[in-house]
C-alpha cells in the first residue's frame, strides 16, 4: 500500500540515519494537527513500517515520534492561540512561535542524544 511505498522511500532517502528524522516528524505532526496524539496517529504507522524495514527498534522509533509530538506542542498553532488568548496577548502568536523554535530544536536534539546514548 501507500504507507509501505512511503516507508521504502524514506529507507532509501535516509537509511540508518532515519532516527534523526523521527522526532522531527513528531514535531511537524503536532504543529500541523495541534496534538501529540494526532501526530502519533498520523505518523506512527509510517515510523513503525520504516523502523521494521531498517531493522531498527520499533519501540525506540515510536518513542522518538511521540517525544517529537510532545515537543511540537510548544509551537503548535492551536496551543499558541489558546495561550495567547488566555494571557491576553492576542496578535502575538507568530512571535511566540518564533521564540519557541530554538527551545524546540534544543529539546529535539536532546531527545536524539538520549536515543544515541541508549541505543
CSV table of C-alpha atoms in Angstrom, one decimal, residues 4-42:
chain,number,residue,atom,x,y,z
A,4,UNK,CA,4.8,0.8,2.5
A,5,UNK,CA,5.8,2.8,-0.5
A,6,UNK,CA,6.4,6.0,1.5
A,7,UNK,CA,8.3,3.9,4.1
A,8,UNK,CA,10.5,2.4,1.5
A,9,UNK,CA,11.2,5.9,0.0
A,10,UNK,CA,12.3,7.0,3.5
A,11,UNK,CA,14.5,4.0,3.8
A,12,UNK,CA,16.2,4.8,0.5
A,13,UNK,CA,16.5,8.5,1.3
A,14,UNK,CA,17.7,8.4,4.9
A,15,UNK,CA,18.8,4.8,5.5
A,16,UNK,CA,20.1,4.2,9.0
A,17,UNK,CA,20.0,8.0,9.6
A,18,UNK,CA,16.2,7.8,9.7
A,19,UNK,CA,16.1,8.2,13.6
A,20,UNK,CA,17.3,11.8,13.1
A,21,UNK,CA,14.1,12.5,11.2
A,22,UNK,CA,11.8,10.6,13.6
A,23,UNK,CA,11.3,13.3,16.2
A,24,UNK,CA,11.1,16.0,13.5
A,25,UNK,CA,8.1,14.1,12.1
A,26,UNK,CA,6.5,14.1,15.5
A,27,UNK,CA,7.1,17.9,15.9
A,28,UNK,CA,5.7,18.5,12.4
A,29,UNK,CA,2.6,16.4,13.2
A,30,UNK,CA,1.9,18.2,16.4
A,31,UNK,CA,2.5,21.6,14.8
A,32,UNK,CA,0.0,20.8,12.0
A,33,UNK,CA,-2.6,18.9,13.9
A,34,UNK,CA,-2.4,20.6,17.3
A,35,UNK,CA,-1.9,17.3,19.3
A,36,UNK,CA,0.7,14.8,20.2
A,37,UNK,CA,-1.9,12.1,20.0
A,38,UNK,CA,-2.9,13.0,16.5
A,39,UNK,CA,0.7,13.3,15.5
A,40,UNK,CA,1.2,9.8,16.6
A,41,UNK,CA,-1.9,8.6,14.7
A,42,UNK,CA,-0.7,10.5,11.5
